[in-house]
mmCIF file of C-alpha atoms in Angstrom:
data_model
loop_
_atom_site.group_PDB
_atom_site.id
_atom_site.type_symbol
_atom_site.label_atom_id
_atom_site.label_comp_id
_atom_site.label_asym_id
_atom_site.label_seq_id
_atom_site.Cartn_x
_atom_site.Cartn_y
_atom_site.Cartn_z
ATOM 1 C CA UNK B 19 78.121 -120.894 90.362
ATOM 2 C CA UNK B 20 80.668 -123.226 88.783
ATOM 3 C CA UNK B 21 82.257 -120.113 87.113
ATOM 4 C CA UNK B 22 82.446 -118.359 90.542
ATOM 5 C CA UNK B 23 84.078 -121.385 92.201
ATOM 6 C CA UNK B 24 86.616 -121.685 89.442
ATOM 7 C CA UNK B 25 87.498 -118.091 89.703
ATOM 8 C CA UNK B 26 87.837 -118.284 93.519
ATOM 9 C CA UNK B 27 90.102 -121.433 93.255
ATOM 10 C CA UNK B 28 92.384 -119.492 90.895
ATOM 11 C CA UNK B 29 92.745 -116.881 93.440
ATOM 12 C CA UNK B 30 94.324 -119.318 95.772
ATOM 13 C CA UNK B 31 98.207 -118.803 96.161
ATOM 14 C CA UNK B 32 100.471 -121.792 95.514
ATOM 15 C CA UNK B 33 102.915 -121.489 98.438
ATOM 16 C CA UNK B 34 104.903 -124.440 97.086
ATOM 17 C CA UNK B 35 106.180 -122.594 94.077
ATOM 18 C CA UNK B 36 109.128 -120.285 94.261
ATOM 19 C CA UNK B 37 108.583 -116.601 94.008
ATOM 20 C CA UNK B 38 109.555 -115.033 90.911
ATOM 21 C CA UNK B 39 112.723 -113.056 91.127
ATOM 22 C CA UNK B 40 111.851 -110.222 88.918
ATOM 23 C CA UNK B 41 108.845 -108.547 87.130
ATOM 24 C CA UNK B 42 105.212 -108.684 87.940
ATOM 25 C CA UNK B 43 103.699 -111.678 89.356
ATOM 26 C CA UNK B 44 101.052 -113.468 87.111
ATOM 27 C CA UNK B 45 98.823 -113.852 90.133
ATOM 28 C CA UNK B 46 98.238 -110.015 90.255
ATOM 29 C CA UNK B 47 97.046 -110.001 86.727
ATOM 30 C CA UNK B 48 94.774 -112.943 87.550
ATOM 31 C CA UNK B 49 93.382 -111.078 90.538
ATOM 32 C CA UNK B 50 92.680 -107.970 88.453
ATOM 33 C CA UNK B 51 90.818 -110.054 85.893
ATOM 34 C CA UNK B 52 88.795 -111.555 88.623
ATOM 35 C CA UNK B 53 87.768 -108.124 90.063
ATOM 36 C CA UNK B 54 86.821 -106.843 86.572
ATOM 37 C CA UNK B 55 84.677 -109.900 85.952
ATOM 38 C CA UNK B 56 83.067 -109.339 89.450
ATOM 39 C CA UNK B 57 82.295 -105.761 88.673
ATOM 40 C CA UNK B 58 80.959 -106.752 85.280
ATOM 41 C CA UNK B 59 78.511 -109.203 86.916
ATOM 42 C CA UNK B 60 77.404 -106.605 89.425
ATOM 43 C CA UNK B 61 76.924 -103.869 86.685
ATOM 44 C CA UNK B 62 74.755 -106.384 84.853
ATOM 45 C CA UNK B 63 72.764 -107.204 87.873
ATOM 46 C CA UNK B 64 72.269 -103.423 88.556
ATOM 47 C CA UNK B 65 71.055 -102.673 85.019
ATOM 48 C CA UNK B 66 68.697 -105.673 85.269
ATOM 49 C CA UNK B 67 67.263 -104.191 88.529
ATOM 50 C CA UNK B 68 67.006 -100.766 86.876
ATOM 51 C CA UNK B 69 65.256 -102.071 83.973
ATOM 52 C CA UNK B 70 62.603 -103.732 86.132
ATOM 53 C CA UNK B 71 62.218 -100.489 88.103
ATOM 54 C CA UNK B 72 61.697 -98.462 84.911
ATOM 55 C CA UNK B 73 59.099 -100.969 83.638
ATOM 56 C CA UNK B 74 57.261 -100.518 87.002
ATOM 57 C CA UNK B 75 57.669 -96.848 86.871
ATOM 58 C CA UNK B 76 56.320 -96.734 83.274
ATOM 59 C CA UNK B 77 53.455 -98.755 84.281
ATOM 60 C CA UNK B 78 52.565 -96.599 87.143
ATOM 61 C CA UNK B 79 52.944 -93.542 84.932
ATOM 62 C CA UNK B 80 50.603 -95.088 82.297
ATOM 63 C CA UNK B 81 48.054 -95.854 85.080
ATOM 64 C CA UNK B 82 48.375 -92.248 86.350
ATOM 65 C CA UNK B 83 47.905 -90.966 82.752
ATOM 66 C CA UNK B 84 44.958 -93.135 82.114
ATOM 67 C CA UNK B 85 43.308 -91.895 85.375
ATOM 68 C CA UNK B 86 43.882 -88.186 84.564
ATOM 69 C CA UNK B 87 42.430 -88.653 80.986
ATOM 70 C CA UNK B 88 39.437 -90.318 82.522
ATOM 71 C CA UNK B 89 39.001 -87.553 85.013
ATOM 72 C CA UNK B 90 39.415 -84.853 82.194
ATOM 73 C CA UNK B 91 36.867 -86.763 80.024
ATOM 74 C CA UNK B 92 34.413 -87.128 83.006
ATOM 75 C CA UNK B 93 34.905 -83.313 83.845
ATOM 76 C CA UNK B 94 34.335 -82.290 80.117
ATOM 77 C CA UNK B 95 31.128 -84.442 79.997
ATOM 78 C CA UNK B 96 29.983 -82.725 83.191
ATOM 79 C CA UNK B 97 30.580 -79.243 81.811
ATOM 80 C CA UNK B 98 28.988 -80.118 78.605
ATOM 81 C CA UNK B 99 26.124 -81.503 80.508
ATOM 82 C CA UNK B 100 25.904 -78.346 82.758
ATOM 83 C CA UNK B 101 25.839 -75.767 79.749
ATOM 84 C CA UNK B 102 22.316 -74.341 79.043
ATOM 85 C CA UNK B 103 20.656 -75.167 75.951
ATOM 86 C CA UNK B 104 20.783 -72.332 73.240
ATOM 87 C CA UNK B 105 17.906 -69.880 73.457
ATOM 88 C CA UNK B 106 15.517 -70.131 70.426
ATOM 89 C CA UNK B 107 15.569 -67.005 68.273
ATOM 90 C CA UNK B 108 11.959 -65.960 67.632
ATOM 91 C CA UNK B 109 10.875 -65.617 64.069
ATOM 92 C CA UNK B 110 10.718 -62.144 62.708
ATOM 93 C CA UNK B 111 7.640 -60.713 60.917
ATOM 94 C CA UNK B 112 9.618 -58.180 58.992
ATOM 95 C CA UNK B 113 10.460 -58.810 55.379
ATOM 96 C CA UNK B 114 12.642 -55.675 54.842
ATOM 97 C CA UNK B 115 14.857 -53.302 56.806
ATOM 98 C CA UNK B 116 15.820 -49.727 55.753
ATOM 99 C CA UNK B 117 17.119 -46.606 57.347
ATOM 100 C CA UNK B 118 16.112 -42.982 56.819
ATOM 101 C CA UNK B 119 15.122 -39.687 58.513
ATOM 102 C CA UNK B 120 12.243 -37.822 60.113
ATOM 103 C CA UNK B 121 11.076 -35.029 57.821
ATOM 104 C CA UNK B 122 8.423 -32.224 58.067
ATOM 105 C CA UNK B 123 5.905 -31.879 55.281
ATOM 106 C CA UNK B 124 5.189 -28.327 56.387
ATOM 107 C CA UNK B 125 8.219 -26.283 57.039
ATOM 108 C CA UNK B 126 8.784 -22.614 56.042
ATOM 109 C CA UNK B 127 11.471 -20.147 56.272
ATOM 110 C CA UNK B 128 9.269 -17.010 56.808
ATOM 111 C CA UNK B 129 10.511 -13.842 55.026
ATOM 112 C CA UNK B 130 9.121 -10.457 54.076
ATOM 113 C CA UNK B 131 7.693 -9.539 50.733
ATOM 114 C CA UNK B 132 9.410 -6.268 50.671
ATOM 115 C CA UNK B 133 12.904 -5.082 51.450
ATOM 116 C CA UNK B 134 13.215 -3.231 54.821
ATOM 117 C CA UNK B 135 14.876 -2.659 57.905
ATOM 118 C CA UNK B 136 14.102 -5.063 60.850
ATOM 119 C CA UNK B 137 13.032 -3.083 63.965
ATOM 120 C CA UNK B 138 11.695 -5.987 66.046
ATOM 121 C CA UNK B 139 11.962 -9.805 66.214
ATOM 122 C CA UNK B 140 9.325 -11.205 68.513
ATOM 123 C CA UNK B 141 10.352 -15.003 68.593
ATOM 124 C CA UNK B 142 13.087 -17.178 69.668
ATOM 125 C CA UNK B 143 14.166 -20.822 68.979
ATOM 126 C CA UNK B 144 11.783 -23.493 70.469
ATOM 127 C CA UNK B 145 8.939 -20.978 70.820
ATOM 128 C CA UNK B 146 5.470 -22.235 69.761
ATOM 129 C CA UNK B 147 3.522 -19.973 67.352
ATOM 130 C CA UNK B 148 0.105 -19.917 66.121
ATOM 131 C CA UNK B 149 -1.173 -18.975 62.651
ATOM 132 C CA UNK B 150 -1.134 -15.089 62.216
ATOM 133 C CA UNK B 151 1.006 -14.422 65.147
ATOM 134 C CA UNK B 152 3.553 -11.382 64.703
ATOM 135 C CA UNK B 153 6.962 -12.819 64.268
ATOM 136 C CA UNK B 154 8.860 -9.549 63.299
ATOM 137 C CA UNK B 155 8.362 -5.898 62.201
ATOM 138 C CA UNK B 156 10.126 -3.709 59.635
ATOM 139 C CA UNK B 157 10.493 -0.052 59.562
ATOM 140 C CA UNK B 158 7.206 1.078 58.155
ATOM 141 C CA UNK B 159 7.483 5.024 58.213
ATOM 142 C CA UNK B 160 7.276 5.496 54.412
ATOM 143 C CA UNK B 161 4.474 3.111 53.837
ATOM 144 C CA UNK B 162 2.394 4.727 56.534
ATOM 145 C CA UNK B 163 2.857 8.087 54.901
ATOM 146 C CA UNK B 164 1.908 6.736 51.499
ATOM 147 C CA UNK B 165 -1.269 5.184 53.083
ATOM 148 C CA UNK B 166 -2.253 8.402 54.540
ATOM 149 C CA UNK B 167 -1.765 10.191 51.253
ATOM 150 C CA UNK B 168 -3.933 7.674 49.458
ATOM 151 C CA UNK B 169 -6.700 8.010 52.074
ATOM 152 C CA UNK B 170 -6.485 11.835 51.675
ATOM 153 C CA UNK B 171 -6.988 11.576 48.026
ATOM 154 C CA UNK B 172 -10.083 9.505 48.518
ATOM 155 C CA UNK B 173 -11.462 12.097 50.929
ATOM 156 C CA UNK B 174 -10.728 14.839 48.322
ATOM 157 C CA UNK B 175 -12.499 12.964 45.670
ATOM 158 C CA UNK B 176 -15.527 12.286 47.890
ATOM 159 C CA UNK B 177 -15.745 15.999 48.615
ATOM 160 C CA UNK B 178 -15.701 16.845 44.828
ATOM 161 C CA UNK B 179 -18.569 14.284 44.431
ATOM 162 C CA UNK B 180 -20.685 15.941 47.068
ATOM 163 C CA UNK B 181 -20.063 19.329 45.343
ATOM 164 C CA UNK B 182 -20.936 17.907 41.939
ATOM 165 C CA UNK B 183 -24.190 16.329 43.367
ATOM 166 C CA UNK B 184 -25.181 19.601 44.805
ATOM 167 C CA UNK B 185 -24.678 21.349 41.409
ATOM 168 C CA UNK B 186 -26.543 18.532 39.792
ATOM 169 C CA UNK B 187 -29.449 19.126 42.149
ATOM 170 C CA UNK B 188 -29.472 22.856 41.283
ATOM 171 C CA UNK B 189 -29.248 22.163 37.590
ATOM 172 C CA UNK B 190 -32.248 19.767 37.853
ATOM 173 C CA UNK B 191 -34.298 22.546 39.495
ATOM 174 C CA UNK B 192 -33.348 25.005 36.840
ATOM 175 C CA UNK B 193 -34.303 22.627 34.147
ATOM 176 C CA UNK B 194 -37.593 22.010 35.882
ATOM 177 C CA UNK B 195 -38.429 25.764 36.105
ATOM 178 C CA UNK B 196 -37.220 26.230 32.398
ATOM 179 C CA UNK B 197 -39.538 23.440 31.360
ATOM 180 C CA UNK B 198 -42.502 24.977 33.196
ATOM 181 C CA UNK B 199 -41.971 28.495 31.785
ATOM 182 C CA UNK B 200 -41.709 26.984 28.268
ATOM 183 C CA UNK B 201 -45.023 25.258 28.679
ATOM 184 C CA UNK B 202 -46.444 28.703 29.537
ATOM 185 C CA UNK B 203 -44.589 30.399 26.785
ATOM 186 C CA UNK B 204 -42.548 32.510 29.258
ATOM 187 C CA UNK B 205 -39.251 30.747 28.295
ATOM 188 C CA UNK B 206 -37.429 29.909 25.103
ATOM 189 C CA UNK B 207 -36.460 26.541 23.877
ATOM 190 C CA UNK B 208 -32.801 27.588 24.283
ATOM 191 C CA UNK B 209 -33.144 28.027 27.930
ATOM 192 C CA UNK B 210 -34.579 24.699 28.353
ATOM 193 C CA UNK B 211 -31.878 23.088 26.234
ATOM 194 C CA UNK B 212 -29.026 24.828 28.296
ATOM 195 C CA UNK B 213 -30.402 23.607 31.587
ATOM 196 C CA UNK B 214 -30.735 20.083 30.148
ATOM 197 C CA UNK B 215 -27.092 20.119 29.085
ATOM 198 C CA UNK B 216 -25.986 21.301 32.424
ATOM 199 C CA UNK B 217 -27.847 18.526 34.144
ATOM 200 C CA UNK B 218 -26.205 16.003 31.731
ATOM 201 C CA UNK B 219 -22.730 17.447 32.245
ATOM 202 C CA UNK B 220 -22.957 17.388 35.959
ATOM 203 C CA UNK B 221 -24.401 13.792 35.874
ATOM 204 C CA UNK B 222 -21.238 12.740 33.720
ATOM 205 C CA UNK B 223 -19.014 14.521 36.045
ATOM 206 C CA UNK B 224 -20.368 12.705 39.049
ATOM 207 C CA UNK B 225 -20.015 9.398 37.335
ATOM 208 C CA UNK B 226 -16.280 10.209 36.619
ATOM 209 C CA UNK B 227 -15.790 11.366 40.217
ATOM 210 C CA UNK B 228 -17.238 7.990 41.537
ATOM 211 C CA UNK B 229 -14.771 6.201 39.264
ATOM 212 C CA UNK B 230 -11.917 8.273 40.596
ATOM 213 C CA UNK B 231 -12.987 7.457 44.109
ATOM 214 C CA UNK B 232 -13.000 3.800 43.335
ATOM 215 C CA UNK B 233 -9.416 4.082 41.973
ATOM 216 C CA UNK B 234 -8.275 6.053 45.022
ATOM 217 C CA UNK B 235 -9.820 3.468 47.280
ATOM 218 C CA UNK B 236 -7.977 0.786 45.549
ATOM 219 C CA UNK B 237 -4.764 2.636 45.803
ATOM 220 C CA UNK B 238 -5.312 3.142 49.586
ATOM 221 C CA UNK B 239 -5.982 -0.525 49.863
ATOM 222 C CA UNK B 240 -2.702 -1.281 47.992
ATOM 223 C CA UNK B 241 -0.791 0.973 50.345
ATOM 224 C CA UNK B 242 -2.525 -0.750 53.205
ATOM 225 C CA UNK B 243 -1.433 -4.069 52.037
ATOM 226 C CA UNK B 244 2.055 -2.710 51.478
ATOM 227 C CA UNK B 245 2.064 -1.450 55.118
ATOM 228 C CA UNK B 246 0.853 -4.849 56.195
ATOM 229 C CA UNK B 247 3.865 -6.419 54.560
ATOM 230 C CA UNK B 248 6.113 -4.735 56.879
ATOM 231 C CA UNK B 249 4.622 -6.896 59.702
ATOM 232 C CA UNK B 250 5.779 -10.688 59.352
ATOM 233 C CA UNK B 251 3.203 -13.160 60.639
ATOM 234 C CA UNK B 252 3.212 -16.962 61.142
ATOM 235 C CA UNK B 253 1.708 -18.692 58.108
ATOM 236 C CA UNK B 254 0.720 -21.725 60.213
ATOM 237 C CA UNK B 255 0.923 -23.281 63.614
ATOM 238 C CA UNK B 256 4.322 -24.651 64.479
ATOM 239 C CA UNK B 257 7.514 -24.370 66.384
ATOM 240 C CA UNK B 258 10.380 -22.032 65.621
ATOM 241 C CA UNK B 259 13.515 -23.997 64.976
ATOM 242 C CA UNK B 260 15.863 -21.452 63.648
ATOM 243 C CA UNK B 261 16.105 -17.606 64.158
ATOM 244 C CA UNK B 262 17.830 -16.105 61.191
ATOM 245 C CA UNK B 263 17.699 -12.325 61.726
ATOM 246 C CA UNK B 264 18.180 -9.648 64.499
ATOM 247 C CA UNK B 265 16.842 -6.007 64.800
ATOM 248 C CA UNK B 266 18.854 -3.484 62.791
ATOM 249 C CA UNK B 267 19.439 -5.899 59.853
ATOM 250 C CA UNK B 268 18.310 -5.556 56.392
ATOM 251 C CA UNK B 269 15.885 -8.234 55.005
ATOM 252 C CA UNK B 270 15.384 -8.727 51.279
ATOM 253 C CA UNK B 271 13.537 -11.671 49.627
ATOM 254 C CA UNK B 272 15.267 -11.142 46.461
ATOM 255 C CA UNK B 273 18.837 -11.132 47.918
ATOM 256 C CA UNK B 274 21.349 -13.633 46.850
ATOM 257 C CA UNK B 275 22.923 -13.867 50.171
ATOM 258 C CA UNK B 276 26.157 -12.501 51.581
ATOM 259 C CA UNK B 277 26.965 -9.387 53.464
ATOM 260 C CA UNK B 278 24.545 -8.168 56.078
ATOM 261 C CA UNK B 279 21.338 -8.704 54.047
ATOM 262 C CA UNK B 280 18.969 -11.550 55.406
ATOM 263 C CA UNK B 281 16.512 -13.424 53.302
ATOM 264 C CA UNK B 282 14.516 -14.751 56.154
ATOM 265 C CA UNK B 283 13.412 -14.011 59.695
ATOM 266 C CA UNK B 284 12.941 -17.545 61.010
ATOM 267 C CA UNK B 285 12.101 -21.195 60.295
ATOM 268 C CA UNK B 286 8.916 -22.669 61.470
ATOM 269 C CA UNK B 287 8.060 -26.375 61.487
ATOM 270 C CA UNK B 288 4.633 -27.931 61.819
ATOM 271 C CA UNK B 289 5.259 -30.821 64.274
ATOM 272 C CA UNK B 290 2.053 -32.417 63.286
ATOM 273 C CA UNK B 291 3.229 -33.160 59.770
ATOM 274 C CA UNK B 292 6.349 -35.132 60.604
ATOM 275 C CA UNK B 293 6.820 -38.416 58.648
ATOM 276 C CA UNK B 294 9.693 -40.816 57.660
ATOM 277 C CA UNK B 295 11.474 -40.904 54.408
ATOM 278 C CA UNK B 296 13.580 -43.906 53.503
ATOM 279 C CA UNK B 297 15.516 -44.969 50.539
ATOM 280 C CA UNK B 298 14.842 -48.539 49.551
ATOM 281 C CA UNK B 299 17.139 -50.502 47.198
ATOM 282 C CA UNK B 300 15.288 -50.952 43.892
ATOM 283 C CA UNK B 301 16.130 -54.623 43.976
ATOM 284 C CA UNK B 302 13.794 -54.894 47.060
ATOM 285 C CA UNK B 303 11.083 -52.302 46.307
ATOM 286 C CA UNK B 304 8.646 -54.897 45.212
ATOM 287 C CA UNK B 305 8.319 -55.954 48.887
ATOM 288 C CA UNK B 306 6.802 -52.641 49.743
ATOM 289 C CA UNK B 307 3.317 -51.502 48.979
ATOM 290 C CA UNK B 308 1.058 -48.556 49.990
ATOM 291 C CA UNK B 309 -0.697 -49.055 53.447
ATOM 292 C CA UNK B 310 1.954 -51.682 54.681
ATOM 293 C CA UNK B 311 2.546 -51.688 58.447
ATOM 294 C CA UNK B 312 5.974 -50.507 59.398
ATOM 295 C CA UNK B 313 7.782 -50.625 62.805
ATOM 296 C CA UNK B 314 10.133 -47.692 63.382
ATOM 297 C CA UNK B 315 12.937 -47.208 65.817
ATOM 298 C CA UNK B 316 14.665 -43.958 66.352
ATOM 299 C CA UNK B 317 18.410 -43.994 66.756
ATOM 300 C CA UNK B 318 17.899 -41.744 69.746
ATOM 301 C CA UNK B 319 15.577 -44.235 71.374
ATOM 302 C CA UNK B 320 16.356 -47.725 70.155
ATOM 303 C CA UNK B 321 14.030 -49.556 72.562
ATOM 304 C CA UNK B 322 10.967 -47.458 71.492
ATOM 305 C CA UNK B 323 8.994 -49.104 68.710
ATOM 306 C CA UNK B 324 6.852 -46.695 66.848
ATOM 307 C CA UNK B 325 3.961 -47.896 64.920
ATOM 308 C CA UNK B 326 3.839 -46.475 61.298
ATOM 309 C CA UNK B 327 2.477 -47.231 57.886
ATOM 310 C CA UNK B 328 3.588 -46.547 54.134
ATOM 311 C CA UNK B 329 1.990 -43.514 52.598
ATOM 312 C CA UNK B 330 3.336 -43.595 49.079
ATOM 313 C CA UNK B 331 6.182 -44.952 46.924
ATOM 314 C CA UNK B 332 7.641 -42.012 45.023
ATOM 315 C CA UNK B 333 7.325 -43.115 41.310
ATOM 316 C CA UNK B 334 10.990 -42.450 40.441
ATOM 317 C CA UNK B 335 14.385 -44.066 41.147
ATOM 318 C CA UNK B 336 17.705 -42.398 41.881
ATOM 319 C CA UNK B 337 20.084 -43.515 39.194
ATOM 320 C CA UNK B 338 23.241 -42.710 41.263
ATOM 321 C CA UNK B 339 22.126 -44.671 44.377
ATOM 322 C CA UNK B 340 19.779 -47.248 42.676
ATOM 323 C CA UNK B 341 17.099 -46.546 45.248
ATOM 324 C CA UNK B 342 13.514 -45.602 45.411
ATOM 325 C CA UNK B 343 12.113 -43.142 48.107
ATOM 326 C CA UNK B 344 9.272 -44.276 50.368
ATOM 327 C CA UNK B 345 7.135 -41.988 52.480
ATOM 328 C CA UNK B 346 6.063 -43.318 55.858
ATOM 329 C CA UNK B 347 3.520 -41.896 58.125
ATOM 330 C CA UNK B 348 3.929 -41.893 61.877
ATOM 331 C CA UNK B 349 0.751 -43.155 63.670
ATOM 332 C CA UNK B 350 1.636 -41.544 67.013
ATOM 333 C CA UNK B 351 2.531 -37.861 68.007
ATOM 334 C CA UNK B 352 5.333 -37.455 70.633
ATOM 335 C CA UNK B 353 7.573 -34.685 71.451
ATOM 336 C CA UNK B 354 10.526 -36.793 71.468
ATOM 337 C CA UNK B 355 10.186 -37.113 67.620
ATOM 338 C CA UNK B 356 12.233 -34.292 65.998
ATOM 339 C CA UNK B 357 12.977 -33.334 62.413
ATOM 340 C CA UNK B 358 16.090 -34.807 60.805
ATOM 341 C CA UNK B 359 16.344 -37.517 63.383
ATOM 342 C CA UNK B 360 17.817 -40.945 62.160
ATOM 343 C CA UNK B 361 15.430 -43.890 62.153
ATOM 344 C CA UNK B 362 15.462 -47.503 61.178
ATOM 345 C CA UNK B 363 12.299 -49.143 59.829
ATOM 346 C CA UNK B 364 11.064 -52.742 59.378
ATOM 347 C CA UNK B 365 8.511 -53.338 56.799
ATOM 348 C CA UNK B 366 6.199 -56.008 58.113
ATOM 349 C CA UNK B 367 4.566 -58.942 56.296
ATOM 350 C CA UNK B 368 1.068 -58.436 54.933
#
């Protein structure tokens, strides 16, 4: 306050002093200095007030930040509390998993034993056949003729046998009469000998004819079998999966393939002989044993668990893959199980 009073007193104009004749009055400089001083004091006061306000603002900001952090912590604690507890994973009874394929133990590509022209194919894919059912026929013109020829030869020999038997019967009567005449001295010993020789010759001839008849019958049977080879039949009950030939084509079991020559008529699979084959790493083959329970899942039906069991462990390893093949039987029959399907298996604990 004293400083302010002094400054104000300095601003008073001394009217007793004479005005300066020239130049700037010192009072002007003094007034300017006082104004600058007052401005400085006002600026300091303003800065002090601004500092106090900033401190208040900082305090309020700190309080707001603290409040937000507490709200965030509370919300995080609430969300943590609201999360459900993790579901416990049930313990598995399997000790080894592997993958493989469905295979058929009885599967055959049916062909003919002889070469011939296909005249009829009586099956289609997906057809169920029974053992002995006709699958196809070949042209049997020549074997039919050969069979009739063989049977005719048998008939000829049988007729010769009957003729020889008749001659033998007559020769025996002649021998009997010659022997009676010889007893009464009405015939010579030579007549009896000739009659006996005739009987022996006809007997031997009949024996030869009987042998020829047997050979002819065997020949006829052979031709009959050859004729039967021109009819292809199913070797067992199953389902036709592949049809390989059509009427008009040539089938030959000894053909190396190529051209228009077929080596088979169709492929039949016995669906009751399906099983699973898997390759197990040889490092884990010790966990597998015969009769072990297995749980199988087809890739086509992953939610379907099929009961199965180990049939056998093939006693050899694959050097290239370092695996051992294991055969697994399927304990259920179902039309959904098809050959060559992919399957995953789990070997169960003992």
